[in-house]
Short mmCIF file of C-alpha atoms and ligand atoms in Angstrom, two decimals:
data_model
loop_
_atom_site.label_atom_id
_atom_site.label_comp_id
_atom_site.label_asym_id
_atom_site.label_seq_id
_atom_site.Cartn_x
_atom_site.Cartn_y
_atom_site.Cartn_z
CA MET I 1 -125.92 -114.20 -49.79
CA GLU I 2 -122.73 -116.24 -50.31
CA SER I 3 -122.56 -114.99 -53.91
CA ILE I 4 -122.60 -111.27 -52.94
CA ALA I 5 -119.16 -109.80 -53.28
CA VAL I 6 -118.00 -107.67 -50.44
CA LEU I 7 -114.61 -105.89 -50.79
CA MET I 8 -112.26 -105.39 -47.81
CA THR I 9 -109.48 -103.02 -48.59
CA LYS I 10 -107.26 -104.07 -45.65
CA PRO I 11 -107.33 -106.62 -42.83
CA ILE I 12 -109.35 -104.90 -40.11
CA TYR I 13 -110.17 -107.54 -37.40
CA SER I 14 -110.09 -111.34 -37.72
CA TYR I 15 -113.50 -111.89 -36.08
CA LEU I 16 -115.04 -109.34 -38.54
CA GLN I 17 -113.48 -111.08 -41.50
CA ALA I 18 -114.56 -114.57 -40.33
CA GLU I 19 -118.16 -113.38 -39.79
CA LEU I 20 -118.22 -111.77 -43.27
CA GLU I 21 -116.74 -114.90 -44.80
CA LYS I 22 -119.63 -117.00 -43.29
CA ARG I 23 -122.17 -114.95 -45.20
CA PHE I 24 -120.54 -113.26 -48.25
CA LYS I 25 -117.93 -113.65 -50.95
CA VAL I 26 -115.15 -111.60 -49.35
CA LEU I 27 -112.56 -110.04 -51.73
CA LYS I 28 -109.38 -109.01 -50.16
CA LEU I 29 -107.81 -106.13 -51.98
CA TRP I 30 -104.59 -106.32 -49.95
CA GLU I 31 -103.80 -109.81 -51.16
CA ALA I 32 -103.95 -108.81 -54.81
CA GLN I 33 -100.58 -108.45 -56.64
CA ASP I 34 -102.01 -105.57 -58.65
CA GLY I 35 -104.76 -103.67 -56.90
CA SER I 36 -105.97 -101.77 -59.92
CA ARG I 37 -106.14 -104.82 -62.06
CA PHE I 38 -108.00 -106.69 -59.26
CA LEU I 39 -110.57 -103.90 -59.12
CA GLU I 40 -110.97 -103.91 -62.89
CA ASP I 41 -111.49 -107.72 -62.81
CA HIS I 42 -114.15 -107.50 -60.06
CA ASN I 43 -115.78 -104.12 -60.47
CA GLN I 44 -118.96 -105.56 -61.96
CA ILE I 45 -119.63 -107.80 -58.97
CA ILE I 46 -118.53 -105.79 -55.93
CA ARG I 47 -121.74 -104.54 -54.22
CA ALA I 48 -120.37 -103.66 -50.75
CA VAL I 49 -117.18 -102.27 -49.19
CA VAL I 50 -116.19 -102.83 -45.60
CA SER I 51 -113.93 -100.16 -44.36
CA ASP I 52 -112.82 -98.38 -41.19
CA GLY I 53 -112.37 -94.85 -39.90
CA GLY I 54 -108.75 -94.60 -41.00
CA THR I 55 -109.32 -95.67 -44.57
CA GLY I 56 -112.90 -94.76 -45.32
CA LEU I 57 -113.65 -94.82 -49.05
CA SER I 58 -111.33 -92.94 -51.33
CA PRO I 59 -112.81 -91.06 -54.31
CA GLU I 60 -110.77 -93.36 -56.54
CA LEU I 61 -112.30 -96.52 -55.06
CA MET I 62 -115.75 -95.10 -55.25
CA ALA I 63 -115.24 -94.26 -58.92
CA ALA I 64 -113.84 -97.74 -59.59
CA LEU I 65 -116.90 -99.59 -58.29
CA PRO I 66 -119.94 -98.84 -60.45
CA LYS I 67 -122.06 -101.48 -58.76
CA LEU I 68 -121.36 -100.32 -55.18
CA GLU I 69 -124.52 -100.22 -53.07
CA ILE I 70 -123.23 -99.89 -49.52
CA VAL I 71 -120.22 -99.04 -47.45
CA SER I 72 -120.37 -100.52 -43.95
CA SER I 73 -117.73 -98.83 -41.85
CA PHE I 74 -116.05 -100.37 -38.78
CA SER I 75 -116.03 -96.93 -37.10
CA VAL I 76 -118.25 -94.22 -35.71
CA GLY I 77 -116.21 -91.46 -37.52
CA MET I 78 -117.14 -90.88 -41.18
CA ASP I 79 -114.68 -88.16 -42.08
CA LYS I 80 -112.87 -90.28 -44.72
CA ILE I 81 -116.12 -90.90 -46.64
CA ASP I 82 -117.63 -88.28 -48.91
CA LEU I 83 -121.25 -88.69 -47.63
CA GLY I 84 -122.64 -86.08 -49.95
CA LYS I 85 -121.24 -88.00 -52.95
CA CYS I 86 -122.53 -91.31 -51.63
CA LYS I 87 -126.03 -89.78 -51.24
CA GLU I 88 -125.80 -88.42 -54.77
CA LYS I 89 -124.83 -91.78 -56.18
CA GLY I 90 -127.40 -93.70 -54.06
CA ILE I 91 -124.68 -95.54 -52.00
CA ARG I 92 -125.82 -96.43 -48.51
CA VAL I 93 -123.37 -95.86 -45.66
CA SER I 94 -123.48 -97.28 -42.15
CA ASN I 95 -121.26 -96.84 -39.10
CA THR I 96 -120.92 -98.36 -35.60
CA PRO I 97 -122.16 -95.84 -33.01
CA ASP I 98 -123.18 -96.53 -29.43
CA VAL I 99 -121.29 -99.86 -28.99
CA LEU I 100 -118.01 -97.93 -28.59
CA THR I 101 -119.17 -94.92 -26.60
CA ASP I 102 -118.27 -96.30 -23.12
CA ASP I 103 -114.77 -97.37 -24.25
CA VAL I 104 -113.87 -94.09 -25.83
CA ALA I 105 -115.08 -92.15 -22.86
CA ASP I 106 -113.22 -94.52 -20.49
CA LEU I 107 -110.01 -93.80 -22.42
CA ALA I 108 -110.52 -90.04 -22.30
CA ILE I 109 -110.73 -90.32 -18.50
CA GLY I 110 -107.75 -92.70 -18.52
CA LEU I 111 -105.61 -90.34 -20.51
CA THR I 112 -106.61 -87.51 -18.22
CA LEU I 113 -105.56 -89.36 -15.16
CA ALA I 114 -102.45 -90.71 -16.85
CA VAL I 115 -101.25 -87.13 -17.68
CA LEU I 116 -102.25 -85.55 -14.33
CA ARG I 117 -100.98 -88.40 -12.18
CA LYS I 118 -97.98 -89.09 -14.50
CA LEU I 119 -98.77 -92.76 -14.67
CA PRO I 120 -96.26 -93.74 -17.45
CA ALA I 121 -93.41 -91.81 -15.72
CA SER I 122 -94.41 -93.35 -12.36
CA ASP I 123 -94.38 -96.81 -13.89
CA ARG I 124 -90.92 -96.25 -15.39
CA TYR I 125 -89.67 -94.88 -12.08
CA VAL I 126 -90.53 -98.10 -10.21
CA ARG I 127 -89.59 -100.48 -12.94
CA SER I 128 -86.11 -98.99 -13.50
CA GLY I 129 -85.25 -99.29 -9.78
CA MET I 130 -85.10 -95.53 -9.33
CA TRP I 131 -87.50 -95.59 -6.41
CA LYS I 132 -84.95 -97.41 -4.29
CA LYS I 133 -82.50 -94.58 -5.00
CA GLY I 134 -84.67 -91.72 -3.69
CA GLU I 135 -87.52 -89.30 -4.35
CA PHE I 136 -89.56 -89.24 -7.51
CA LYS I 137 -87.38 -86.84 -9.58
CA LEU I 138 -86.59 -86.07 -13.12
CA GLY I 139 -83.05 -84.78 -13.08
CA THR I 140 -83.04 -82.56 -10.04
CA LYS I 141 -86.70 -81.61 -10.30
CA MET I 142 -89.13 -83.14 -7.79
CA LEU I 143 -92.12 -84.46 -9.68
CA LEU I 144 -95.52 -83.57 -8.34
CA TYR I 145 -98.77 -85.03 -9.49
CA PHE I 146 -101.83 -82.86 -10.31
CA GLN I 147 -105.30 -83.51 -8.96
CA PHE I 148 -108.15 -84.54 -11.23
CA SER I 149 -111.05 -84.64 -8.68
CA GLY I 150 -112.95 -81.36 -8.63
CA LYS I 151 -111.30 -79.88 -11.76
CA SER I 152 -113.14 -77.97 -14.48
CA VAL I 153 -113.65 -80.14 -17.54
CA GLY I 154 -114.56 -78.64 -20.84
CA ILE I 155 -115.85 -80.81 -23.57
CA VAL I 156 -115.82 -79.89 -27.28
CA GLY I 157 -118.73 -81.78 -28.83
CA LEU I 158 -121.46 -83.01 -26.49
CA GLY I 159 -122.61 -85.99 -28.63
CA ARG I 160 -122.91 -89.53 -27.33
CA ILE I 161 -119.18 -89.80 -26.46
CA GLY I 162 -118.86 -86.28 -25.10
CA GLN I 163 -121.87 -86.93 -22.83
CA ALA I 164 -120.41 -90.19 -21.64
CA ILE I 165 -117.21 -88.42 -20.72
CA ALA I 166 -119.19 -85.70 -18.84
CA THR I 167 -121.04 -88.36 -16.83
CA ARG I 168 -117.74 -89.98 -15.85
CA ALA I 169 -116.05 -86.69 -15.02
CA GLU I 170 -119.10 -85.77 -12.81
CA GLY I 171 -118.24 -88.86 -10.82
CA PHE I 172 -114.91 -87.23 -10.01
CA GLY I 173 -116.69 -84.19 -8.76
CA CYS I 174 -115.66 -82.13 -11.85
CA LYS I 175 -117.50 -79.09 -13.05
CA ILE I 176 -118.64 -79.65 -16.61
CA SER I 177 -118.80 -77.12 -19.50
CA TYR I 178 -119.10 -77.70 -23.15
CA HIS I 179 -119.09 -76.21 -26.68
CA SER I 180 -121.17 -77.51 -29.55
CA ARG I 181 -122.90 -75.87 -32.46
CA THR I 182 -126.01 -75.24 -30.34
CA PRO I 183 -126.73 -75.59 -26.66
CA LYS I 184 -128.31 -78.89 -25.61
CA PRO I 185 -131.48 -78.27 -23.54
CA GLU I 186 -131.16 -81.78 -22.00
CA SER I 187 -127.75 -80.79 -20.55
CA SER I 188 -128.74 -77.56 -18.81
CA ASN I 189 -126.76 -78.64 -15.75
CA TYR I 190 -123.61 -78.05 -17.75
CA THR I 191 -122.34 -74.65 -18.74
CA TYR I 192 -122.50 -73.91 -22.45
CA TYR I 193 -119.88 -71.73 -24.20
CA PRO I 194 -120.63 -70.64 -27.76
CA SER I 195 -116.89 -69.97 -28.17
CA VAL I 196 -114.25 -72.74 -27.82
CA VAL I 197 -111.74 -70.06 -26.65
CA ASP I 198 -113.98 -69.11 -23.76
CA LEU I 199 -114.54 -72.83 -22.97
CA ALA I 200 -110.80 -73.33 -22.86
CA ALA I 201 -110.31 -70.27 -20.69
CA HIS I 202 -112.71 -71.71 -18.11
CA SER I 203 -111.39 -75.34 -18.21
CA ASP I 204 -108.47 -77.09 -16.49
CA ILE I 205 -108.94 -80.06 -18.88
CA LEU I 206 -110.24 -79.71 -22.37
CA VAL I 207 -111.45 -82.88 -24.04
CA VAL I 208 -112.02 -83.03 -27.78
CA ALA I 209 -114.96 -85.30 -28.55
CA CYS I 210 -116.48 -83.88 -31.75
CA ALA I 211 -116.68 -85.37 -35.22
CA LEU I 212 -114.15 -84.14 -37.77
CA THR I 213 -115.93 -81.85 -40.30
CA ASN I 214 -114.89 -78.76 -42.24
CA GLU I 215 -116.10 -76.68 -39.28
CA THR I 216 -114.16 -78.66 -36.63
CA ARG I 217 -110.83 -79.02 -38.53
CA HIS I 218 -108.26 -77.28 -36.31
CA ILE I 219 -110.98 -76.11 -33.97
CA ILE I 220 -108.20 -76.43 -31.35
CA ASN I 221 -105.88 -73.69 -32.61
CA ARG I 222 -103.24 -71.53 -30.94
CA GLU I 223 -105.78 -69.19 -29.47
CA VAL I 224 -107.65 -72.04 -27.78
CA ILE I 225 -104.43 -73.67 -26.57
CA ASP I 226 -103.23 -70.37 -25.09
CA ALA I 227 -106.61 -69.91 -23.38
CA LEU I 228 -106.22 -73.33 -21.80
CA GLY I 229 -102.78 -72.27 -20.58
CA PRO I 230 -99.65 -73.62 -18.89
CA ARG I 231 -101.63 -75.50 -16.25
CA GLY I 232 -104.20 -76.85 -18.71
CA VAL I 233 -104.32 -80.33 -20.22
CA LEU I 234 -105.69 -81.13 -23.70
CA VAL I 235 -107.18 -84.59 -24.24
CA ASN I 236 -108.06 -85.70 -27.77
CA ILE I 237 -109.93 -88.92 -28.41
CA ALA I 238 -111.74 -87.64 -31.55
CA ARG I 239 -109.61 -87.07 -34.68
CA GLY I 240 -106.08 -85.71 -34.87
CA ALA I 241 -107.03 -82.99 -37.36
CA THR I 242 -109.46 -81.34 -34.89
CA VAL I 243 -106.18 -79.99 -33.38
CA ASP I 244 -103.53 -77.84 -35.12
CA GLU I 245 -100.78 -80.30 -34.22
CA PRO I 246 -97.76 -78.05 -34.87
CA GLU I 247 -99.39 -75.46 -32.56
CA LEU I 248 -99.95 -78.14 -29.94
CA VAL I 249 -96.37 -79.33 -30.15
CA SER I 250 -94.91 -75.81 -29.85
CA ALA I 251 -97.18 -74.94 -26.94
CA LEU I 252 -96.09 -78.06 -25.14
CA VAL I 253 -92.42 -77.53 -25.90
CA GLU I 254 -92.55 -73.84 -24.79
CA GLY I 255 -94.57 -74.60 -21.65
CA ARG I 256 -97.61 -72.59 -22.78
CA LEU I 257 -99.71 -75.79 -22.31
CA GLY I 258 -99.38 -78.02 -19.24
CA GLY I 259 -99.88 -81.41 -20.81
CA ALA I 260 -101.69 -83.58 -23.33
CA GLY I 261 -103.27 -86.99 -23.53
CA LEU I 262 -103.63 -87.96 -27.22
CA ASP I 263 -105.20 -91.08 -28.80
CA VAL I 264 -105.32 -89.52 -32.23
CA PHE I 265 -102.88 -87.66 -34.49
CA GLU I 266 -103.00 -85.64 -37.73
CA ASN I 267 -100.97 -88.13 -39.72
CA GLU I 268 -101.41 -91.53 -38.11
CA PRO I 269 -99.45 -93.64 -37.41
CA ASN I 270 -96.82 -90.91 -37.49
CA VAL I 271 -96.48 -89.01 -34.27
CA PRO I 272 -94.33 -85.84 -34.08
CA GLU I 273 -90.96 -86.71 -32.53
CA GLN I 274 -91.28 -83.83 -30.03
CA LEU I 275 -94.40 -85.35 -28.59
CA ILE I 276 -92.52 -88.65 -28.12
CA GLU I 277 -89.69 -86.78 -26.32
CA LEU I 278 -92.07 -84.95 -23.99
CA ASP I 279 -92.72 -88.10 -22.01
CA GLU I 280 -93.26 -86.37 -18.65
CA LYS I 281 -96.34 -84.33 -19.63
CA VAL I 282 -97.65 -86.02 -22.73
CA VAL I 283 -99.30 -89.51 -22.74
CA LEU I 284 -99.91 -91.14 -26.14
CA ALA I 285 -102.09 -93.94 -27.32
CA PRO I 286 -102.29 -95.60 -30.81
CA HIS I 287 -105.86 -94.57 -31.75
CA ALA I 288 -107.17 -97.29 -29.41
CA GLY I 289 -110.37 -95.65 -28.06
CA SER I 290 -112.62 -98.44 -29.11
CA GLY I 291 -109.97 -101.15 -29.03
CA THR I 292 -111.35 -103.55 -26.37
CA GLU I 293 -112.19 -107.09 -27.27
CA GLU I 294 -115.88 -106.53 -26.22
CA THR I 295 -116.40 -103.36 -28.25
CA ARG I 296 -114.52 -104.53 -31.35
CA LYS I 297 -116.85 -107.54 -31.43
CA GLY I 298 -119.91 -105.29 -31.06
CA MET I 299 -118.62 -103.12 -33.87
CA ALA I 300 -117.98 -106.14 -36.15
CA ASP I 301 -121.52 -107.47 -35.48
CA LEU I 302 -122.95 -104.07 -36.50
CA VAL I 303 -120.84 -104.00 -39.69
CA VAL I 304 -122.13 -107.46 -40.64
CA GLY I 305 -125.72 -106.71 -39.39
CA ASN I 306 -125.90 -103.63 -41.54
CA LEU I 307 -124.86 -105.60 -44.66
CA VAL I 308 -127.26 -108.41 -43.99
CA ALA I 309 -130.14 -105.92 -43.43
CA HIS I 310 -129.27 -104.17 -46.70
CA PHE I 311 -129.14 -107.25 -48.84
CA GLU I 312 -132.33 -108.57 -47.21
CA GLY I 313 -133.98 -105.36 -48.22
CA LYS I 314 -134.53 -104.29 -44.57
CA GLU I 315 -133.80 -101.00 -42.71
CA LEU I 316 -130.11 -100.52 -41.89
CA LEU I 317 -129.39 -100.92 -38.17
CA THR I 318 -127.21 -97.77 -37.99
CA PRO I 319 -127.62 -95.82 -41.23
CA VAL I 320 -125.61 -92.69 -41.88
CA VAL I 321 -126.75 -92.25 -45.53
O1 GLV Z 1 -111.86 -93.74 -34.45
C1 GLV Z 1 -112.69 -94.61 -34.37
C2 GLV Z 1 -114.01 -94.56 -34.92
O2 GLV Z 1 -114.34 -93.63 -35.63
O3 GLV Z 1 -114.74 -95.49 -34.63
#
């Protein structure tokens, strides 16, 4: 397989690159002086692309690679790859589900606790020596924490990750409700809401855990945010564009929404300045849901395993197309 050319468009993860280099001829687009020229020079030999959720496969790159057989993505999310077009052109696509479910669900709970229990502000309070000077205050205002145990948690998208969040929240004695396209018979112990607005109205914490599709783009809009209300918390570990970000920002600034824990943003790595300033009720993470050493290794092994399976003529381990 050493002669099979696999294109990486950017450095993703050193272990992944090393494992690919053991088996394939890895071409690194980011090292080329002139990217277009590089693609022209290699477009007859590149048979695979390794990408991630943030980059996917652009229409331009797809068009530039006539011999492309497979895209192996270092992500579970596939929103940056035109799956219909891949199917049409006979390009296989694989992703990295399951191995990252626990980590992403852990972070959803972590962000929830961080917002409600004001962990970043508490940390700063102790570190800066303020504790020795008196009560936990911001200006003249006494800061109170909010309880998580026993709260109503609404989950938008009860797939693998949504379900794992639900299981964790149950451990905190939370009441679980959800919204998805159709009710899940296997989750009859959770309340199903056909409308996201109704789900938000019955939730203290609303967690977005759905894939980004045309149907879920801005599924969290002003109406949903207002239904969640001034004591509600929005947590997003899915994709930034599931939330209407300007509406989220204005709701937080105006106090129409209680708080937010966000791992994803509409225009990463750019985060609206107002979210950065709202440091008492907003907790931010750099799209790090699956970012543990253990999980990243599991994802890399799947990326490589899918390529090996494809070029050995076997079933893909985790096919999408
Ligand atoms: O966002 C991360 C992923 O899609 O795996």
